[in-house]
Amino acid sequence: MMHKIKVQKLTHENFHRYGTFAPLIDPLAEEAAGSKDAETVFFRDLLQQDLSGSAPSYSTCRVLPRPLIITDAEYHNHTCEAAVPLDGDAILWFAPATADNVFRADRAEAFLVPRDTVVSVRPGVWHHAAYSLNDQPLNVLIVLPERTYANDAFSLKLELDSQAEIEL
């Protein structure tokens, strides 16, 4: 029987084991350089991403609407990955790092990530492409060191008994 994962609201309390996140648009709850009522407000240092001393590379992952089933999983050993849903809210899922390169669906959690929210995931955390919440393609900005997909990505195509279904 396929494991089922319920989508959660993204909060610092329930996401801290995987990494950090910050809203980029109207982050009024965050500290600003100067008055928040000024004509120009700079919200500095909202999130840090460890790239192991490498220069960031900005890529777009375009996802088409598809069933909410985790069929693929990956992680990076040496770097954090950041993702920003650009044109809609997204569902992103994560699972804790494992010592044996085995993805465990029963440990995965799914989160509703609002548009224009940056999520940075720690090295070793299992993840894969976002899911669109409607019948439109979703574009997600991905920030990684250049060529991480070629030199620091462990990827799996999951067997049916290792897959999980995400429930809204």
XYZ file of N, CA and C in Angstrom, residues 21-158:
414
model
N 13.561 29.021 5.365
C 12.792 29.664 4.301
C 12.518 31.106 4.686
N 12.162 31.909 3.682
C 11.817 33.309 3.922
C 10.915 33.806 2.799
N 9.874 34.571 3.151
C 9.064 35.215 2.109
C 9.868 36.359 1.502
N 9.814 36.488 0.182
C 10.572 37.552 -0.480
C 9.726 38.778 -0.787
N 8.422 38.609 -0.935
C 7.523 39.718 -1.249
C 6.833 40.156 0.037
N 6.915 41.437 0.358
C 6.311 41.993 1.576
C 6.688 41.219 2.836
N 7.965 41.072 3.118
C 8.377 40.339 4.321
C 8.302 41.230 5.565
N 7.125 41.783 5.831
C 6.984 42.800 6.870
C 7.260 42.276 8.268
N 7.219 40.980 8.470
C 7.536 40.424 9.779
C 9.048 40.365 10.009
N 9.823 40.586 8.962
C 11.279 40.506 9.059
C 11.877 41.871 9.400
N 13.111 41.855 9.887
C 13.809 43.095 10.211
C 14.217 43.813 8.929
N 14.112 45.132 8.948
C 14.460 45.941 7.776
C 15.572 46.912 8.131
N 16.287 47.355 7.092
C 17.296 48.398 7.267
C 16.559 49.731 7.212
N 16.250 50.280 8.344
C 15.501 51.534 8.389
C 14.020 51.291 8.634
N 13.258 52.358 8.469
C 11.826 52.317 8.735
C 11.085 51.500 7.678
N 10.132 50.690 8.109
C 9.319 49.915 7.174
C 8.300 50.786 6.454
N 8.151 52.039 6.900
C 7.222 52.974 6.258
C 7.910 53.841 5.207
N 9.210 53.690 5.025
C 9.957 54.512 4.070
C 9.556 54.175 2.632
N 9.875 55.086 1.701
C 9.567 54.846 0.287
C 10.339 53.654 -0.267
N 11.526 53.432 0.245
C 12.346 52.286 -0.146
C 12.749 51.555 1.127
N 12.463 50.271 1.177
C 12.791 49.468 2.353
C 13.635 48.281 1.905
N 14.760 48.068 2.570
C 15.659 46.964 2.247
C 15.558 45.917 3.349
N 15.052 44.735 3.007
C 14.983 43.621 3.941
C 16.213 42.763 3.688
N 17.202 42.918 4.532
C 18.514 42.314 4.301
C 18.621 40.913 4.906
N 19.461 40.127 4.280
C 19.879 38.838 4.841
C 18.699 37.965 5.275
N 17.695 37.848 4.415
C 16.514 37.061 4.769
C 16.824 35.574 4.901
N 17.810 35.105 4.147
C 18.133 33.681 4.161
C 19.558 33.506 3.662
N 20.267 32.562 4.241
C 21.613 32.242 3.781
C 21.592 30.843 3.167
N 22.458 30.643 2.170
C 22.556 29.353 1.493
C 24.026 28.986 1.383
N 24.412 27.871 1.990
C 25.794 27.409 1.918
C 26.028 26.722 0.578
N 26.902 27.303 -0.230
C 27.247 26.729 -1.530
C 28.672 26.191 -1.535
N 29.223 25.936 -0.361
C 30.570 25.369 -0.218
C 31.614 26.183 -0.968
N 31.476 27.489 -0.951
C 32.440 28.372 -1.590
C 32.275 28.517 -3.085
N 31.270 27.911 -3.668
C 31.047 27.984 -5.118
C 30.143 29.157 -5.476
N 30.257 29.599 -6.715
C 29.374 30.661 -7.209
C 27.984 30.082 -7.462
N 26.937 30.847 -7.162
C 25.588 30.343 -7.419
C 25.271 30.308 -8.907
N 24.494 29.325 -9.289
C 23.976 29.217 -10.644
C 22.457 29.208 -10.532
N 21.800 30.023 -11.345
C 20.347 30.175 -11.283
C 19.722 29.420 -12.448
N 18.822 28.505 -12.133
C 18.165 27.676 -13.142
C 16.661 27.728 -12.919
N 15.909 27.385 -13.946
C 14.461 27.280 -13.821
C 14.055 25.829 -13.996
N 13.246 25.353 -13.075
C 12.631 24.037 -13.198
C 11.158 24.289 -13.517
N 10.747 23.927 -14.721
C 9.353 24.114 -15.144
C 8.636 22.782 -14.968
N 7.593 22.783 -14.136
C 6.850 21.547 -13.889
C 5.433 21.684 -14.426
N 5.011 20.660 -15.119
C 3.641 20.599 -15.617
C 2.760 19.962 -14.546
N 1.467 20.243 -14.571
C 0.575 19.571 -13.622
C 0.713 18.054 -13.787
N 0.797 17.350 -12.672
C 0.957 15.898 -12.701
C 0.398 15.327 -11.402
N 0.178 14.026 -11.357
C -0.332 13.422 -10.123
C 0.602 13.712 -8.948
N 0.030 13.846 -7.770
C 0.799 14.154 -6.563
C 1.382 12.864 -5.975
N 2.265 12.261 -6.739
C 2.913 11.007 -6.338
C 4.424 11.216 -6.408
N 5.104 10.881 -5.327
C 6.567 10.970 -5.301
C 7.114 9.745 -6.021
N 7.656 9.966 -7.211
C 8.188 8.879 -8.042
C 9.707 8.936 -8.175
N 10.288 10.077 -7.819
C 11.732 10.291 -7.930
C 12.209 10.995 -6.668
N 13.459 10.763 -6.304
C 14.031 11.411 -5.125
C 15.513 11.662 -5.372
N 16.022 12.729 -4.772
C 17.445 13.050 -4.900
C 17.910 13.789 -3.657
N 19.228 13.847 -3.500
C 19.838 14.695 -2.482
C 21.224 15.091 -2.961
N 21.793 16.097 -2.285
C 23.142 16.584 -2.581
C 23.968 16.436 -1.305
N 25.163 15.889 -1.421
C 26.018 15.673 -0.254
C 26.683 16.936 0.269
N 27.020 17.874 -0.622
C 27.911 18.959 -0.233
C 27.330 20.358 -0.335
N 26.089 20.485 -0.690
C 25.563 21.835 -0.869
C 24.083 21.908 -0.529
N 23.659 23.103 -0.194
C 22.240 23.388 -0.005
C 21.620 23.687 -1.364
N 20.339 23.413 -1.502
C 19.604 23.787 -2.711
C 18.500 24.750 -2.314
N 18.379 25.840 -3.055
C 17.295 26.794 -2.811
C 16.296 26.714 -3.952
N 15.018 26.890 -3.613
C 13.941 26.867 -4.600
C 12.979 28.008 -4.297
N 12.517 28.688 -5.359
C 11.558 29.787 -5.224
C 10.447 29.590 -6.254
N 9.230 29.221 -5.835
C 8.122 29.176 -6.789
C 7.856 30.587 -7.315
N 7.915 30.754 -8.636
C 7.852 32.100 -9.217
C 6.454 32.556 -9.618
N 5.640 31.660 -10.127
C 4.367 32.115 -10.691
C 3.158 31.388 -10.116
N 3.312 30.852 -8.926
C 2.200 30.202 -8.242
C 2.685 29.508 -6.989
N 1.745 29.167 -6.113
C 2.089 28.379 -4.939
C 2.498 26.984 -5.394
N 3.291 26.311 -4.563
C 3.805 24.993 -4.932
C 3.689 24.038 -3.759
N 3.737 22.768 -4.072
C 3.918 21.744 -3.052
C 5.337 21.219 -3.225
N 6.097 21.265 -2.142
C 7.442 20.695 -2.116
C 7.475 19.655 -1.005
N 8.185 18.581 -1.224
C 8.298 17.551 -0.193
C 9.769 17.337 0.153
N 9.998 16.848 1.368
C 11.350 16.611 1.864
C 11.330 15.409 2.794
N 12.474 14.754 2.905
C 12.644 13.661 3.861
C 14.044 13.779 4.449
N 14.211 13.382 5.709
C 15.520 13.503 6.349
C 16.598 12.698 5.625
N 17.821 13.175 5.773
C 18.976 12.465 5.216
C 19.045 11.056 5.797
N 19.543 10.137 4.995
C 19.733 8.757 5.443
C 21.190 8.367 5.233
N 21.654 7.398 5.994
C 23.052 6.971 5.895
C 23.269 5.937 4.802
N 22.186 5.378 4.267
C 22.330 4.239 3.370
C 21.797 4.464 1.955
N 21.586 5.696 1.543
C 21.086 6.010 0.196
C 19.722 5.389 -0.094
N 18.937 5.136 0.937
C 17.600 4.576 0.772
C 16.576 5.637 1.157
N 15.704 5.972 0.212
C 14.611 6.910 0.481
C 13.526 6.188 1.275
N 13.046 6.833 2.328
C 11.993 6.252 3.163
C 10.741 7.122 3.080
N 9.768 6.637 2.337
C 8.528 7.391 2.120
C 7.813 7.702 3.427
N 7.939 6.828 4.413
C 7.237 7.047 5.679
C 7.831 8.187 6.494
N 8.961 8.723 6.074
C 9.576 9.852 6.782
C 9.442 11.160 6.007
N 8.837 11.108 4.826
C 8.693 12.307 3.986
C 7.572 13.204 4.513
N 7.746 14.504 4.283
C 6.733 15.495 4.636
C 6.561 16.439 3.456
N 5.330 16.882 3.222
C 5.028 17.800 2.120
C 4.566 19.132 2.693
N 4.944 20.219 2.001
C 4.642 21.568 2.472
C 4.040 22.400 1.353
N 3.104 23.259 1.721
C 2.575 24.256 0.801
C 3.520 25.447 0.863
N 4.203 25.730 -0.235
C 5.177 26.822 -0.285
C 4.572 27.954 -1.107
N 4.281 29.088 -0.464
C 3.678 30.203 -1.195
C 4.606 30.751 -2.281
N 3.993 31.242 -3.322
C 4.713 31.923 -4.403
C 5.657 32.961 -3.803
N 6.840 33.098 -4.403
C 7.838 34.087 -3.988
C 8.381 33.849 -2.580
N 8.382 32.598 -2.140
C 9.015 32.217 -0.878
C 10.240 31.389 -1.227
N 11.396 31.770 -0.676
C 12.617 31.002 -0.936
C 12.770 29.947 0.157
N 13.044 28.715 -0.277
C 13.267 27.586 0.620
C 14.684 27.092 0.358
N 15.487 26.969 1.413
C 16.846 26.446 1.274
C 16.940 25.141 2.056
N 17.351 24.083 1.363
C 17.379 22.745 1.940
C 18.818 22.341 2.231
N 19.028 21.782 3.401
C 20.358 21.347 3.823
C 20.893 20.194 2.969
N 22.223 20.025 2.949
C 22.794 18.858 2.272
C 22.230 17.566 2.864
N 22.035 16.587 2.011
C 21.561 15.281 2.450
C 20.056 15.116 2.502
N 19.309 16.212 2.506
C 17.851 16.131 2.591
C 17.286 15.640 1.257
N 16.467 14.604 1.322
C 15.805 14.076 0.127
C 14.762 15.067 -0.361
N 14.644 15.209 -1.681
C 13.682 16.135 -2.286
C 13.587 15.808 -3.776
N 12.747 16.525 -4.480
C 12.683 16.461 -5.938
C 11.818 17.615 -6.397
N 11.442 17.625 -7.649
C 10.740 18.756 -8.264
C 9.424 19.077 -7.553
N 9.075 20.358 -7.605
C 7.826 20.857 -7.022
C 6.620 20.327 -7.787
N 5.464 20.510 -7.191
C 4.187 20.184 -7.832
C 3.363 21.455 -7.957
N 2.726 21.617 -9.107
C 1.817 22.737 -9.337
C 0.499 22.448 -8.627
N -0.132 23.503 -8.116
C -1.408 23.347 -7.420
C -2.615 23.532 -8.321
N -2.394 23.842 -9.580
C -3.527 24.033 -10.486
C -3.208 23.375 -11.828
N -3.961 23.714 -12.839
C -3.771 23.070 -14.147
C -2.810 23.837 -15.045
N -1.977 24.685 -14.456
C -1.004 25.479 -15.200
C 0.418 25.015 -14.883
N 1.344 25.182 -15.838
C 2.754 24.914 -15.526
C 3.232 25.843 -14.408
N 4.201 25.389 -13.661
C 4.780 26.161 -12.568
C 6.276 26.291 -12.825
N 6.800 27.502 -12.723
C 8.231 27.755 -12.870
C 8.828 27.992 -11.490
N 9.901 27.261 -11.203
C 10.559 27.351 -9.905
C 12.022 27.713 -10.137
N 12.469 28.807 -9.525
C 13.875 29.193 -9.572
C 14.646 28.250 -8.659
N 15.713 27.648 -9.180
C 16.579 26.754 -8.411
C 17.962 27.392 -8.338
N 18.531 27.442 -7.132
C 19.868 28.003 -6.938
C 20.768 26.908 -6.359
N 21.799 26.581 -7.127
C 22.796 25.568 -6.772
C 24.139 26.006 -7.337
N 25.244 25.454 -6.846
C 26.503 25.692 -7.544
C 26.412 25.110 -8.958
N 27.124 25.736 -9.870
C 27.112 25.281 -11.258
C 27.445 23.790 -11.351
N 26.683 23.062 -12.157
C 26.860 21.642 -12.478
C 26.674 20.704 -11.288
N 25.986 21.153 -10.254
C 25.710 20.267 -9.119
C 24.998 19.005 -9.568
N 24.083 19.158 -10.512
C 23.337 17.997 -11.020
C 24.269 16.945 -11.612
N 25.475 17.334 -12.031
C 26.421 16.394 -12.641
C 27.453 15.866 -11.648
N 27.750 16.636 -10.586
C 28.841 16.212 -9.710
C 28.474 16.066 -8.230
N 27.243 16.381 -7.841
C 26.844 16.211 -6.439
C 25.343 15.953 -6.335
N 24.856 14.993 -7.076
C 23.436 14.641 -6.996
C 23.302 13.126 -6.990
N 22.667 12.616 -5.953
C 22.327 11.198 -5.902
C 20.837 11.103 -6.176
N 20.454 10.449 -7.269
C 19.058 10.403 -7.706
C 18.554 8.972 -7.788
N 17.271 8.813 -7.478
C 16.618 7.516 -7.562
C 15.300 7.634 -8.310
N 15.018 6.678 -9.163
C 13.676 6.460 -9.705
C 13.068 5.427 -8.764
N 12.011 5.797 -8.065
C 11.487 4.955 -6.999
C 10.624 3.810 -7.527
